[in-house]
Short mmCIF file of C-alpha atoms and ligand atoms in Angstrom, two decimals:
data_model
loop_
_atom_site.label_atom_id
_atom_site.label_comp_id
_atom_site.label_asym_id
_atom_site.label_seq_id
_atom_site.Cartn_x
_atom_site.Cartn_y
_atom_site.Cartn_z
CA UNK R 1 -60.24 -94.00 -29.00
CA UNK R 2 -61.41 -90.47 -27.82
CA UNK R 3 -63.62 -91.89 -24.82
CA UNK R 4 -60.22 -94.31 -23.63
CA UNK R 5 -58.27 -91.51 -23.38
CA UNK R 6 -58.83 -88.64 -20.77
CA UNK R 7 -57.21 -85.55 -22.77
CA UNK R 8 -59.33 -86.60 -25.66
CA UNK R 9 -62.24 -87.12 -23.29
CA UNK R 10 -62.16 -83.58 -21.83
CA UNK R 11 -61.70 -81.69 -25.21
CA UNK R 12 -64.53 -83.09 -27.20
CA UNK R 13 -67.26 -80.98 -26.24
CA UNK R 14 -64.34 -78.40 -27.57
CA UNK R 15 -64.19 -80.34 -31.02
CA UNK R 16 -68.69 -80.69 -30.53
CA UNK R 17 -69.17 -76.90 -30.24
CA UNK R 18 -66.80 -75.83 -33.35
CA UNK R 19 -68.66 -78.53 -35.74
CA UNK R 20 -71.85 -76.87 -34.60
CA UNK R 21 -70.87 -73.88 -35.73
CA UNK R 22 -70.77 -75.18 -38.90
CA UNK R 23 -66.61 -75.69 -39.12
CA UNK R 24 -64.54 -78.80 -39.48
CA UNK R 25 -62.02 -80.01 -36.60
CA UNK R 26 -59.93 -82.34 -36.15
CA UNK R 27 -57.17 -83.67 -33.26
CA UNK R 28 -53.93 -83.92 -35.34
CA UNK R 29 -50.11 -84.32 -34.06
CA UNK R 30 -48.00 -85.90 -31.31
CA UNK R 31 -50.99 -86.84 -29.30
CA UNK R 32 -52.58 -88.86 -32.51
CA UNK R 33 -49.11 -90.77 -33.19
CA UNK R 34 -48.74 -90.99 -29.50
CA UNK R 35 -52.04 -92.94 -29.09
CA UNK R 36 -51.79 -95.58 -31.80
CA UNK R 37 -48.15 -95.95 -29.98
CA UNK R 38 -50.03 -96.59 -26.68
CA UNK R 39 -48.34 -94.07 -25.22
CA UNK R 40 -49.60 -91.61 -22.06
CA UNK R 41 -50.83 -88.49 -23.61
CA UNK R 42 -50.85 -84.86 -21.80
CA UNK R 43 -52.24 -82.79 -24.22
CA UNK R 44 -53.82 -82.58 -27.48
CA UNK R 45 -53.85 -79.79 -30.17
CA UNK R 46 -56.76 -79.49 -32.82
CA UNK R 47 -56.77 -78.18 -36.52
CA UNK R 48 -60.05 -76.60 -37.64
CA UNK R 49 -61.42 -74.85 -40.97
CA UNK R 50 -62.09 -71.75 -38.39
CA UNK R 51 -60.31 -69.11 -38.67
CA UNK R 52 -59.30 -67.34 -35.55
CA UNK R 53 -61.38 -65.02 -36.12
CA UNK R 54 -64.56 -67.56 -36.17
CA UNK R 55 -62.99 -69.48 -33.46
CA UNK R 56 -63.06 -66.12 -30.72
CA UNK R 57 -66.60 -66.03 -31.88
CA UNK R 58 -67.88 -69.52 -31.02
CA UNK R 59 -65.76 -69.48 -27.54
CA UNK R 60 -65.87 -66.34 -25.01
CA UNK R 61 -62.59 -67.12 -23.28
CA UNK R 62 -59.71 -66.91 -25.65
CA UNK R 63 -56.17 -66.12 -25.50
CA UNK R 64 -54.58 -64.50 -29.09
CA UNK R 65 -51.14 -67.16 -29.16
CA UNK R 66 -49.98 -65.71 -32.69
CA UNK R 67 -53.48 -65.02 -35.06
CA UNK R 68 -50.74 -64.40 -38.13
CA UNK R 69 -50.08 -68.04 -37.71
CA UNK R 70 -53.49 -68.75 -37.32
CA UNK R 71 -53.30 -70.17 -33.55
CA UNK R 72 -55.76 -69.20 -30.60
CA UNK R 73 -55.75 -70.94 -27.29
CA UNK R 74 -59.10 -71.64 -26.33
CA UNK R 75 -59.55 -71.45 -22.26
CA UNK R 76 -62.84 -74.46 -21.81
CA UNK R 77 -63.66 -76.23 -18.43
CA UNK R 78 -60.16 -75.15 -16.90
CA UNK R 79 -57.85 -76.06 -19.81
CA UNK R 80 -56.42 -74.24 -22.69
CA UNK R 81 -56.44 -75.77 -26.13
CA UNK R 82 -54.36 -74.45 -28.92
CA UNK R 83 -56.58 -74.43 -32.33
CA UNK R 84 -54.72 -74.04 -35.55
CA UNK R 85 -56.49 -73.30 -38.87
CA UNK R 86 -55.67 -75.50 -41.36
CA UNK R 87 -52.31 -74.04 -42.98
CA UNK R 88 -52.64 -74.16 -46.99
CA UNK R 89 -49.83 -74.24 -49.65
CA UNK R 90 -48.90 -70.35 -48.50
CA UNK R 91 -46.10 -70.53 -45.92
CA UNK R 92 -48.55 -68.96 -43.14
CA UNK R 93 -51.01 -66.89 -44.79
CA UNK R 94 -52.04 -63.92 -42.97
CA UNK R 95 -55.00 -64.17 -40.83
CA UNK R 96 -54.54 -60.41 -39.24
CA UNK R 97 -57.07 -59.60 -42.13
CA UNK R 98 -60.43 -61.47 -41.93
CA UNK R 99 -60.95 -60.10 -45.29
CA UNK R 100 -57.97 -61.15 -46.96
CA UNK R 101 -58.32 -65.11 -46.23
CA UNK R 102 -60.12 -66.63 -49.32
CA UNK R 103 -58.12 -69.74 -49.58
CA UNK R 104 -60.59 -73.09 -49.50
CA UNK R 105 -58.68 -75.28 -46.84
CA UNK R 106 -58.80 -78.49 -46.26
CA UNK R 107 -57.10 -81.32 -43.61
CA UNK R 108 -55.69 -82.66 -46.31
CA UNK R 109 -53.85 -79.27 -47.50
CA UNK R 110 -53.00 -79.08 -44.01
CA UNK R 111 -51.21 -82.45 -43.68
CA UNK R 112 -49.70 -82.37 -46.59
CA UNK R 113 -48.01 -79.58 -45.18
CA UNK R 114 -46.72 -81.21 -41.51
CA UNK R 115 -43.17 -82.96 -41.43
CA UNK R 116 -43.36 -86.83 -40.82
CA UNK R 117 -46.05 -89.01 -42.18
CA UNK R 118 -46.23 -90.00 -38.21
CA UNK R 119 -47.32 -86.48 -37.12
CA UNK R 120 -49.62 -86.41 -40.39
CA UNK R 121 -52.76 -88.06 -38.75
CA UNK R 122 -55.45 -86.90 -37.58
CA UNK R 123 -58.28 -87.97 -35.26
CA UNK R 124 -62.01 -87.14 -36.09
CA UNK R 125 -65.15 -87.16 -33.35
CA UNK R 126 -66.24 -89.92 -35.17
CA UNK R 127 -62.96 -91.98 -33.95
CA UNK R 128 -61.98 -92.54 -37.27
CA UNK R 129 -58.29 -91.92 -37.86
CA UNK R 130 -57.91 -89.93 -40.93
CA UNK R 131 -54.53 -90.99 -43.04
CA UNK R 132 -53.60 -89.77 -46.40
CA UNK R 133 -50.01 -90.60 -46.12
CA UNK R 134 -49.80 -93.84 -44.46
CA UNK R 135 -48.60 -92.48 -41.31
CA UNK R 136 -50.40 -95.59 -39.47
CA UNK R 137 -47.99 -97.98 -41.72
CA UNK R 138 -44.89 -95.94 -40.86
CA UNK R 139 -45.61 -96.12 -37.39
CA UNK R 140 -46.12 -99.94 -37.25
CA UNK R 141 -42.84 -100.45 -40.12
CA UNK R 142 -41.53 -98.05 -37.26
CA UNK R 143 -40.10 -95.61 -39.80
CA UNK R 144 -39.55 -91.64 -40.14
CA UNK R 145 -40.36 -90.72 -42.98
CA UNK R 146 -40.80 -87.15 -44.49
CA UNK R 147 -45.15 -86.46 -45.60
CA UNK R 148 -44.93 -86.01 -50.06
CA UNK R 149 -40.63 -84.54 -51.37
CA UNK R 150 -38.37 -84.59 -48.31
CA UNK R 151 -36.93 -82.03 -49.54
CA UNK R 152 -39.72 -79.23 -49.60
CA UNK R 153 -40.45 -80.36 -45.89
CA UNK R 154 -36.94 -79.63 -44.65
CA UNK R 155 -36.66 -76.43 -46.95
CA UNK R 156 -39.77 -74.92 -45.29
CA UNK R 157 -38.18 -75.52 -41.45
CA UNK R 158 -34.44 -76.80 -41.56
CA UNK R 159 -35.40 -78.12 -37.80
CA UNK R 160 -37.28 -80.99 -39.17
CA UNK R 161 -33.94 -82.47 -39.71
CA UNK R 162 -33.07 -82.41 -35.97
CA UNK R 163 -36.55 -83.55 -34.97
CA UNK R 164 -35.99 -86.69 -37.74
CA UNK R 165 -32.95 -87.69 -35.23
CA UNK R 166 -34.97 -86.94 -32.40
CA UNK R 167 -37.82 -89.05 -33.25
CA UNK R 168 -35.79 -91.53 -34.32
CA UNK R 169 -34.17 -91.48 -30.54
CA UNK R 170 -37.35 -90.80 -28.88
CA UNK R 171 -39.28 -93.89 -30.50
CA UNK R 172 -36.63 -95.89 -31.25
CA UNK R 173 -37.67 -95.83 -35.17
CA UNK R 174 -35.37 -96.37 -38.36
CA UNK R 175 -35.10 -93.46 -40.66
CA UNK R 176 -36.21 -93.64 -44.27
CA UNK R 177 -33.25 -93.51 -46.97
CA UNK R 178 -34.99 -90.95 -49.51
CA UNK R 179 -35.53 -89.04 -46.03
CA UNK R 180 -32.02 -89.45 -44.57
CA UNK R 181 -30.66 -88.40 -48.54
CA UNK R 182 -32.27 -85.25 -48.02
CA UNK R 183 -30.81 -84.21 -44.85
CA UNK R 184 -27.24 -85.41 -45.82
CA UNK R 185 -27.79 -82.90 -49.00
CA UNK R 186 -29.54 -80.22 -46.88
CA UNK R 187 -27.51 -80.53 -44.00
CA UNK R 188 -26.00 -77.31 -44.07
CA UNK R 189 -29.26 -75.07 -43.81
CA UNK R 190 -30.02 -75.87 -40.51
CA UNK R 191 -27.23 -73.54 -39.44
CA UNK R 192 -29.89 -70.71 -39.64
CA UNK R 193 -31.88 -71.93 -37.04
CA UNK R 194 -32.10 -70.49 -33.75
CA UNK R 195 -29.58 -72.67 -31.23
CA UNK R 196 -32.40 -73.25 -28.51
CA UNK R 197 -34.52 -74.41 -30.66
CA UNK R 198 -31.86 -76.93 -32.14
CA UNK R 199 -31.36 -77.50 -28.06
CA UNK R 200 -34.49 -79.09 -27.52
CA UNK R 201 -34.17 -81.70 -29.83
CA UNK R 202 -30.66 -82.63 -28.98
CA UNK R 203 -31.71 -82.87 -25.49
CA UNK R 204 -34.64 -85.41 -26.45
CA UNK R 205 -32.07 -87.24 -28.52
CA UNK R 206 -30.09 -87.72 -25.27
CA UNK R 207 -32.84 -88.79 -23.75
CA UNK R 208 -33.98 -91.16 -25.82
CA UNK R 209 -34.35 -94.91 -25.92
CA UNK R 210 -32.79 -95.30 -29.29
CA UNK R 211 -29.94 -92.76 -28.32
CA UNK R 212 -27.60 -95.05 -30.15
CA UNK R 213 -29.70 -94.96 -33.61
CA UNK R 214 -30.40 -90.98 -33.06
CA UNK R 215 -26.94 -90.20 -32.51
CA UNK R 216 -25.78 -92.70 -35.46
CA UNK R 217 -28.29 -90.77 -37.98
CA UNK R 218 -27.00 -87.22 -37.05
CA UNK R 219 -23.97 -88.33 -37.95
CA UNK R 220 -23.88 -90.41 -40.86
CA UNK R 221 -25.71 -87.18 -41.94
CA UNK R 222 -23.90 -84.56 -41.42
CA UNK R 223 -26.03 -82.78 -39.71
CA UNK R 224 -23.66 -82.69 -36.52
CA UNK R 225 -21.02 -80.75 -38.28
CA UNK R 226 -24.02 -77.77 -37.87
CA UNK R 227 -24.78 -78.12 -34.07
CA UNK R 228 -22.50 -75.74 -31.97
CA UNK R 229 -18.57 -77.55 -31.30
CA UNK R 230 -19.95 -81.01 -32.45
CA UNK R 231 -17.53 -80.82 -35.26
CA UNK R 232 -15.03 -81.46 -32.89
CA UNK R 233 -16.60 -84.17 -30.86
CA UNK R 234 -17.40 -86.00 -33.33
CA UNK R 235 -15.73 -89.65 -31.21
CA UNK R 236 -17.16 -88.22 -28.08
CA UNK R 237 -20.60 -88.30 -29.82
CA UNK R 238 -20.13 -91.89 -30.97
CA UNK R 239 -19.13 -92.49 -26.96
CA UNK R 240 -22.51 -91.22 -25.90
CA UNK R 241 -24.31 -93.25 -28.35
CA UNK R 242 -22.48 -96.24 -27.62
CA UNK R 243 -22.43 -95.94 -24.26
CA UNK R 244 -24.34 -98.79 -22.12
CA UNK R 245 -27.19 -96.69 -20.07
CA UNK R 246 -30.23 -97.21 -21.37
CA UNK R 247 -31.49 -93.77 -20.34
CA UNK R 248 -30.23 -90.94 -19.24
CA UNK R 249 -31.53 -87.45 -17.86
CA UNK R 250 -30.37 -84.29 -19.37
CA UNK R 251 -27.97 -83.67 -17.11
CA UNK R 252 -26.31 -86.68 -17.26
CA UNK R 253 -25.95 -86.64 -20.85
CA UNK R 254 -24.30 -83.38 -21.17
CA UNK R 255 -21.94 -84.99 -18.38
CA UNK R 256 -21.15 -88.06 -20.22
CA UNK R 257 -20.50 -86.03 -23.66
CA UNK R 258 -18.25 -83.88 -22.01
CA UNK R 259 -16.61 -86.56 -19.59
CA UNK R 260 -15.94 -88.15 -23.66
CA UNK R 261 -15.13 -85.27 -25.00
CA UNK R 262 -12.32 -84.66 -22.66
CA UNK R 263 -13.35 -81.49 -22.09
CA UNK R 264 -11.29 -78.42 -19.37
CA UNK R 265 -13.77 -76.57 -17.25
CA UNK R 266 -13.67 -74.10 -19.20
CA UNK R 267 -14.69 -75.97 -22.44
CA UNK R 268 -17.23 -77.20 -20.91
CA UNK R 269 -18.80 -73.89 -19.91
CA UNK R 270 -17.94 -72.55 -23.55
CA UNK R 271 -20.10 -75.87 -24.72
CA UNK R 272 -22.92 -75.17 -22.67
CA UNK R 273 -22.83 -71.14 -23.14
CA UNK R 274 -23.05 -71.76 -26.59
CA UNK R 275 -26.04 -74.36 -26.77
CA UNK R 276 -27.91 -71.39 -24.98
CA UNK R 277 -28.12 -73.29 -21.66
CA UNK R 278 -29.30 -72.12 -18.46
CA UNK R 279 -26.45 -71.13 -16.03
CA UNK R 280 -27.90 -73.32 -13.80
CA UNK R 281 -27.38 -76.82 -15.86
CA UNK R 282 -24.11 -75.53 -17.11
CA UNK R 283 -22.65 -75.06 -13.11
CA UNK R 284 -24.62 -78.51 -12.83
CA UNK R 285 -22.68 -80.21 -15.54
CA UNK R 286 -19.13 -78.79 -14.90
CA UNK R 287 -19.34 -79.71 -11.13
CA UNK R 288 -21.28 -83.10 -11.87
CA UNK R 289 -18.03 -84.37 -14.73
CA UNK R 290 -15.31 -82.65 -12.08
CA UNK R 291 -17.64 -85.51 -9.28
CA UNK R 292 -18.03 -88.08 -11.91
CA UNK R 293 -13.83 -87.92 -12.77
CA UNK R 294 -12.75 -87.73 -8.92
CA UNK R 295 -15.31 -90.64 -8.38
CA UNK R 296 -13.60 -92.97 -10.97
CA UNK R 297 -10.39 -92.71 -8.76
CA UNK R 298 -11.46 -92.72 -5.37
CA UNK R 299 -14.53 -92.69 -2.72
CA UNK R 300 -16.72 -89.72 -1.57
CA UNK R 301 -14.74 -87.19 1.08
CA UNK R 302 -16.50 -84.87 2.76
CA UNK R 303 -14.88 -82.32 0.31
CA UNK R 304 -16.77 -83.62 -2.90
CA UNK R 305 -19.60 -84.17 -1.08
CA UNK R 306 -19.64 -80.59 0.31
CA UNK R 307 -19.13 -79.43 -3.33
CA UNK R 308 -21.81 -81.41 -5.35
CA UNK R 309 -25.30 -81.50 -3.79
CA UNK R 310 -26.49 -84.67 -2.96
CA UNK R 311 -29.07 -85.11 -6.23
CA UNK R 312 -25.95 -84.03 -8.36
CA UNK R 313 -24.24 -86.54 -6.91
CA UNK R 314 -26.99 -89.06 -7.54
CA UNK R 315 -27.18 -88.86 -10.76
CA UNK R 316 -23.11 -88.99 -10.95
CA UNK R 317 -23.52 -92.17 -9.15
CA UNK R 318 -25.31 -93.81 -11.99
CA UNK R 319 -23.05 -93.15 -14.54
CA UNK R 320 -20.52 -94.85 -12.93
CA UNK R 321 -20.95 -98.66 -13.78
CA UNK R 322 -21.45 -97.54 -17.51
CA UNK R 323 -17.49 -95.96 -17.50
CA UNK R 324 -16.13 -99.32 -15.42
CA UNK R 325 -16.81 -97.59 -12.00
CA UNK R 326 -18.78 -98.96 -9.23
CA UNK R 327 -21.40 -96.94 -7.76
CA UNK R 328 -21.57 -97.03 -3.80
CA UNK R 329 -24.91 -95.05 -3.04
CA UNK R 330 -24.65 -96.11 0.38
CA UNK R 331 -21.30 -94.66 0.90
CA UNK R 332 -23.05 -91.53 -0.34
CA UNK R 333 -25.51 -91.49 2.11
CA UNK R 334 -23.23 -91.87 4.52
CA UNK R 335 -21.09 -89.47 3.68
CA UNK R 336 -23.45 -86.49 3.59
CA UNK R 337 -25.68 -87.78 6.80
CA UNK R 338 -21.88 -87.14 8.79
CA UNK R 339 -20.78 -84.07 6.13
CA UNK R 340 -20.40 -81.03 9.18
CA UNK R 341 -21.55 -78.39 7.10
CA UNK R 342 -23.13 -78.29 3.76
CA UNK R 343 -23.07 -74.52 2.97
CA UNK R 344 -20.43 -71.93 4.01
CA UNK R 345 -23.43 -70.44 6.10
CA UNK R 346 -23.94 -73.38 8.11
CA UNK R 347 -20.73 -72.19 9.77
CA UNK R 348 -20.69 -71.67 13.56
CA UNK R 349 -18.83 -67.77 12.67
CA UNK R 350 -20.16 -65.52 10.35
CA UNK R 351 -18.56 -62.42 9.34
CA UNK R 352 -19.11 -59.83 11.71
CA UNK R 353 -17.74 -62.88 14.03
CA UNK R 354 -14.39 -63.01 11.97
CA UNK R 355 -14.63 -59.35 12.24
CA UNK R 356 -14.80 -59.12 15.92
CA UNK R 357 -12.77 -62.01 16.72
CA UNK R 358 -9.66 -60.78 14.77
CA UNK R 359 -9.88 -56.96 15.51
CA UNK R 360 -10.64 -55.88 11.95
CA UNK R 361 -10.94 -52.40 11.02
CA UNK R 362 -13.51 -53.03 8.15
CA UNK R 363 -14.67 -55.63 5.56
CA UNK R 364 -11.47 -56.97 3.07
CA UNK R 365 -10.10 -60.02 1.38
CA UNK R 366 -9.03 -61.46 5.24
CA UNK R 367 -12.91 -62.65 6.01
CA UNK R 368 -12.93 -64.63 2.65
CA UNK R 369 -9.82 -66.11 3.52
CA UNK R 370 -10.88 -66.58 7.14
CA UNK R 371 -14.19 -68.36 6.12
CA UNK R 372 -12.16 -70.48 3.46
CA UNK R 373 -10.19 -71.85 6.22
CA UNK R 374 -12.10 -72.36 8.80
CA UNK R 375 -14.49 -74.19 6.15
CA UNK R 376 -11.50 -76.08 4.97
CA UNK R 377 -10.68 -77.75 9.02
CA UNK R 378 -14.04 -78.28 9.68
CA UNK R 379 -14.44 -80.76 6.34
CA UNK R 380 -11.54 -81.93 7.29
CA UNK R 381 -12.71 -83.15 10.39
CA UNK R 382 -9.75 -81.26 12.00
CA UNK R 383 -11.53 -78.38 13.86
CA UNK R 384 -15.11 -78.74 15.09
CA UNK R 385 -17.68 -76.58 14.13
CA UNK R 386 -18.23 -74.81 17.19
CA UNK R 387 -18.09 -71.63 18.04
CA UNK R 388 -14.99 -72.08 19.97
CA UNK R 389 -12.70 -73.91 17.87
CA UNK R 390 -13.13 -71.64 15.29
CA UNK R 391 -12.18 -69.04 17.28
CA UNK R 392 -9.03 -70.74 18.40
CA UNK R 393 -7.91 -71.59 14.92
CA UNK R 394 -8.87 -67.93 13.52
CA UNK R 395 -6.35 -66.38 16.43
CA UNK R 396 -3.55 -69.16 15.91
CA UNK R 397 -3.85 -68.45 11.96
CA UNK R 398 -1.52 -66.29 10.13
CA UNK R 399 -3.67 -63.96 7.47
CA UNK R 400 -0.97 -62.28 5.72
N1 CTP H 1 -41.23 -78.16 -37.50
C1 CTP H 1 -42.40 -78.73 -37.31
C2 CTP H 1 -42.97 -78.80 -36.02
C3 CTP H 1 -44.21 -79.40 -35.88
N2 CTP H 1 -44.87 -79.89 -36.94
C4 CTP H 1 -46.23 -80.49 -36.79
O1 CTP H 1 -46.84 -79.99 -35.60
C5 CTP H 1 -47.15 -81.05 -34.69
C6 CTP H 1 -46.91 -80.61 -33.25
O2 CTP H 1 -45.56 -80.27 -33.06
P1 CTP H 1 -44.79 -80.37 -31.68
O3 CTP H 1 -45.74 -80.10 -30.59
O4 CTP H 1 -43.55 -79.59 -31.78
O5 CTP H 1 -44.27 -81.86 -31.63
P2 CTP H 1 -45.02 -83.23 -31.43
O6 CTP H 1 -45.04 -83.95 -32.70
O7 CTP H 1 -46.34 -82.98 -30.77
O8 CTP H 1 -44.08 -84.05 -30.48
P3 CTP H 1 -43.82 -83.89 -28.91
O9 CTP H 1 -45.02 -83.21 -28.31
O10 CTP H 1 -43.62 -85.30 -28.48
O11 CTP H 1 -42.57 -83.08 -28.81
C7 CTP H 1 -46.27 -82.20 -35.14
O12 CTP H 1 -46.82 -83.44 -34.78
C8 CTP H 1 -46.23 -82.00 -36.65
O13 CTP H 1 -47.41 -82.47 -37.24
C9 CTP H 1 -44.31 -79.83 -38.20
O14 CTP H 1 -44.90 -80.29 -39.17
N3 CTP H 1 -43.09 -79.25 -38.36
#
């Protein structure tokens, strides 16, 4: 297993020179579960009986990642690894003090410890695959399922309930019932966790193969009433789920939740402002739905087009079909190849032009209005975008 797999491959001698030094380690985690799933790995994290501590003394290039958890990134042949130290029954003992760690740790303490029986496996040098909780059975019943009491897992991180959906979504798996009881009784706690955090697994839920399943579990559980305004989406969120793409990029997910969700501009900025996204995504997704509801009742003009960039309008594209549109890429094409300008700056006056041109005394509200204009002709393939015409219509125009 470690030799048919590259990011195995390259970290061994990592995994070689800690077992010299007399410690155990182990690969454990998503790349593990990801394996036996035949899936691509990127990278792989390792659990060791090391301490920090002993770790910065077998390696000389190491970067401190959070000691008081008990993680150091080890810097080997170009690539970092993280190293954890096995975690014991203590929430995260305290490492800051060499002295102070006398716990005996094991693997076993450790995965005992780690949230699905999935993500409870860990990979040896010998190849073996070490499984105390039948995390290998799980993953071929294709079931999420909490590692020992469900509910001690979620009550030491209430995100473990999100990431239950999410894996769900992400591997298309069926959720355990003495698992899903838990979360419908613990539901409410996750309200204390940080938003991004709850962000990223929401997004992977989107993104999902099993959307449908993912979506169907956080809310037969509950646990939607806790994620910021999805108490009152609640048929918008059964829309996305139901909905006939069989994947979708972030961006078009927030689209097609808010495009169900009904939502005004506005509500969708308050939506994304308060899932702690980026401005970026949230101008993204209340231009892409404004696209996306123009599209269902009519083709590209040069006015949409010069108002949602061409990848925006891509991805708008797709969604189509799904909400009983039809998608006309080529149209698109066309559409921007012939679009006159596609930024205000592509215009053939600037404004020291408009300045000049209509005997200003200084800078005011009349340029903005001038460029508007004279923006507004030329995609309306009234006026051509020359230096000329523009000045023509700026003189014949009436500012006041
Ligand atoms: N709240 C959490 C987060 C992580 N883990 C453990 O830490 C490992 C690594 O976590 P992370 O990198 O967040 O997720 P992955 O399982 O690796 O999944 P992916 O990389 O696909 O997101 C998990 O497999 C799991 O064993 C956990 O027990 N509880």
């Amino acid at each position: 297993m470690i030799e048919s797999h590259k990011p195995f491959q390259t970290a061994k001698p990592v995994l070689e020179k800690i077992i010299q030094a007399g410690f155990e380690a182990y690969f454990v985690g998503g790349s593990v579960r990801d394996v036996l799933l035949h899936k691509e790995i990127s990278d792989v994290d390792i659990a060791s009986s090391a301490t920090p501590y002993e770790i910065k003394e077998i390696f000389s290039n190491t970067v401190d990642l959070g000691i008081e958890h008990g993680t150091v990134l080890v810097l080997e042949g170009g690539e970092g690894y993280e190293i954890t130290t096995f975690r014991t029954e203590a929430e995260y003992e305290d490492f800051r003090h060499p002295s102070a760690v006398t716990f005996v740790r094991s693997l076993e303490e450790d995965l005992k410890r780690r949230d699905f029986t999935i993500n409870a496996l860990a990979l040896g040098i010998d190849n073996q695959v070490i499984d105390y909780f039948e995390g290998k059975e799980d993953l071929e019943r294709q079931v999420i399922r909490c590692v020992g009491n469900p509910l001690e897992r979620f009550n030491e991180d209430a995100l473990r309930m999100f990431r239950a959906v999410r894996f769900i979504s992400q591997l298309n798996f069926q959720i355990d019932p003495a698992t899903k009881e838990a979360i419908t009784k613990l539901h409410q706690n996750m309200a204390n966790v940080a938003v991004e955090r709850m962000r990223v697994e929401w997004v992977k839920t989107m993104m999902g193969i099993g959307r449908k399943a993912g979506i169907h579990e956080l809310l037969d559980t509950n646990l939607y009433t806790v994620c910021p305004h999805f108490n009152e989406m609640r048929e918008a969120l059964v829309g996305l789920g139901d909905n006939q793409m069989t994947r979708l990029t972030e961006l078009q997910g927030w689209i097609l939740l808010a495009y169900y969700a009904d939502l005004s501009d506005k509500q969708v900025k308050k939506l994304m402002r308060d899932w702690k996204c980026s401005n970026q995504l949230m101008n993204n997704v209340a231009t892409g739905l404004m696209t996306l509801r123009k599209r269902l009742e009519q083709d590209y003009d040069f006015f949409m087009a010069y108002d949602c960039q061409k990848e925006l309008a891509m991805e708008v594209e797709a969604i189509l079909p799904s909400l009983g549109g039809t998608s006309d890429q080529r149209n698109l094409e066309a559409v921007y190849k012939d679009l006159p300008i596609h930024q205000v700056n592509e215009l053939a006056l600037n404004g020291h032009d408009i300045i000049e041109i209509l005997k200003l005394e200084k800078k005011g509200p009349i340029i903005g209005k001038a460029m508007n204009l004279m923006k507004e002709e030329v995609l309306r393939a009234k006026v051509d975008n020359t230096k000329e015409a523009l000045t023509d219509l700026l003189l014949a125009a009436d500012f006041v």
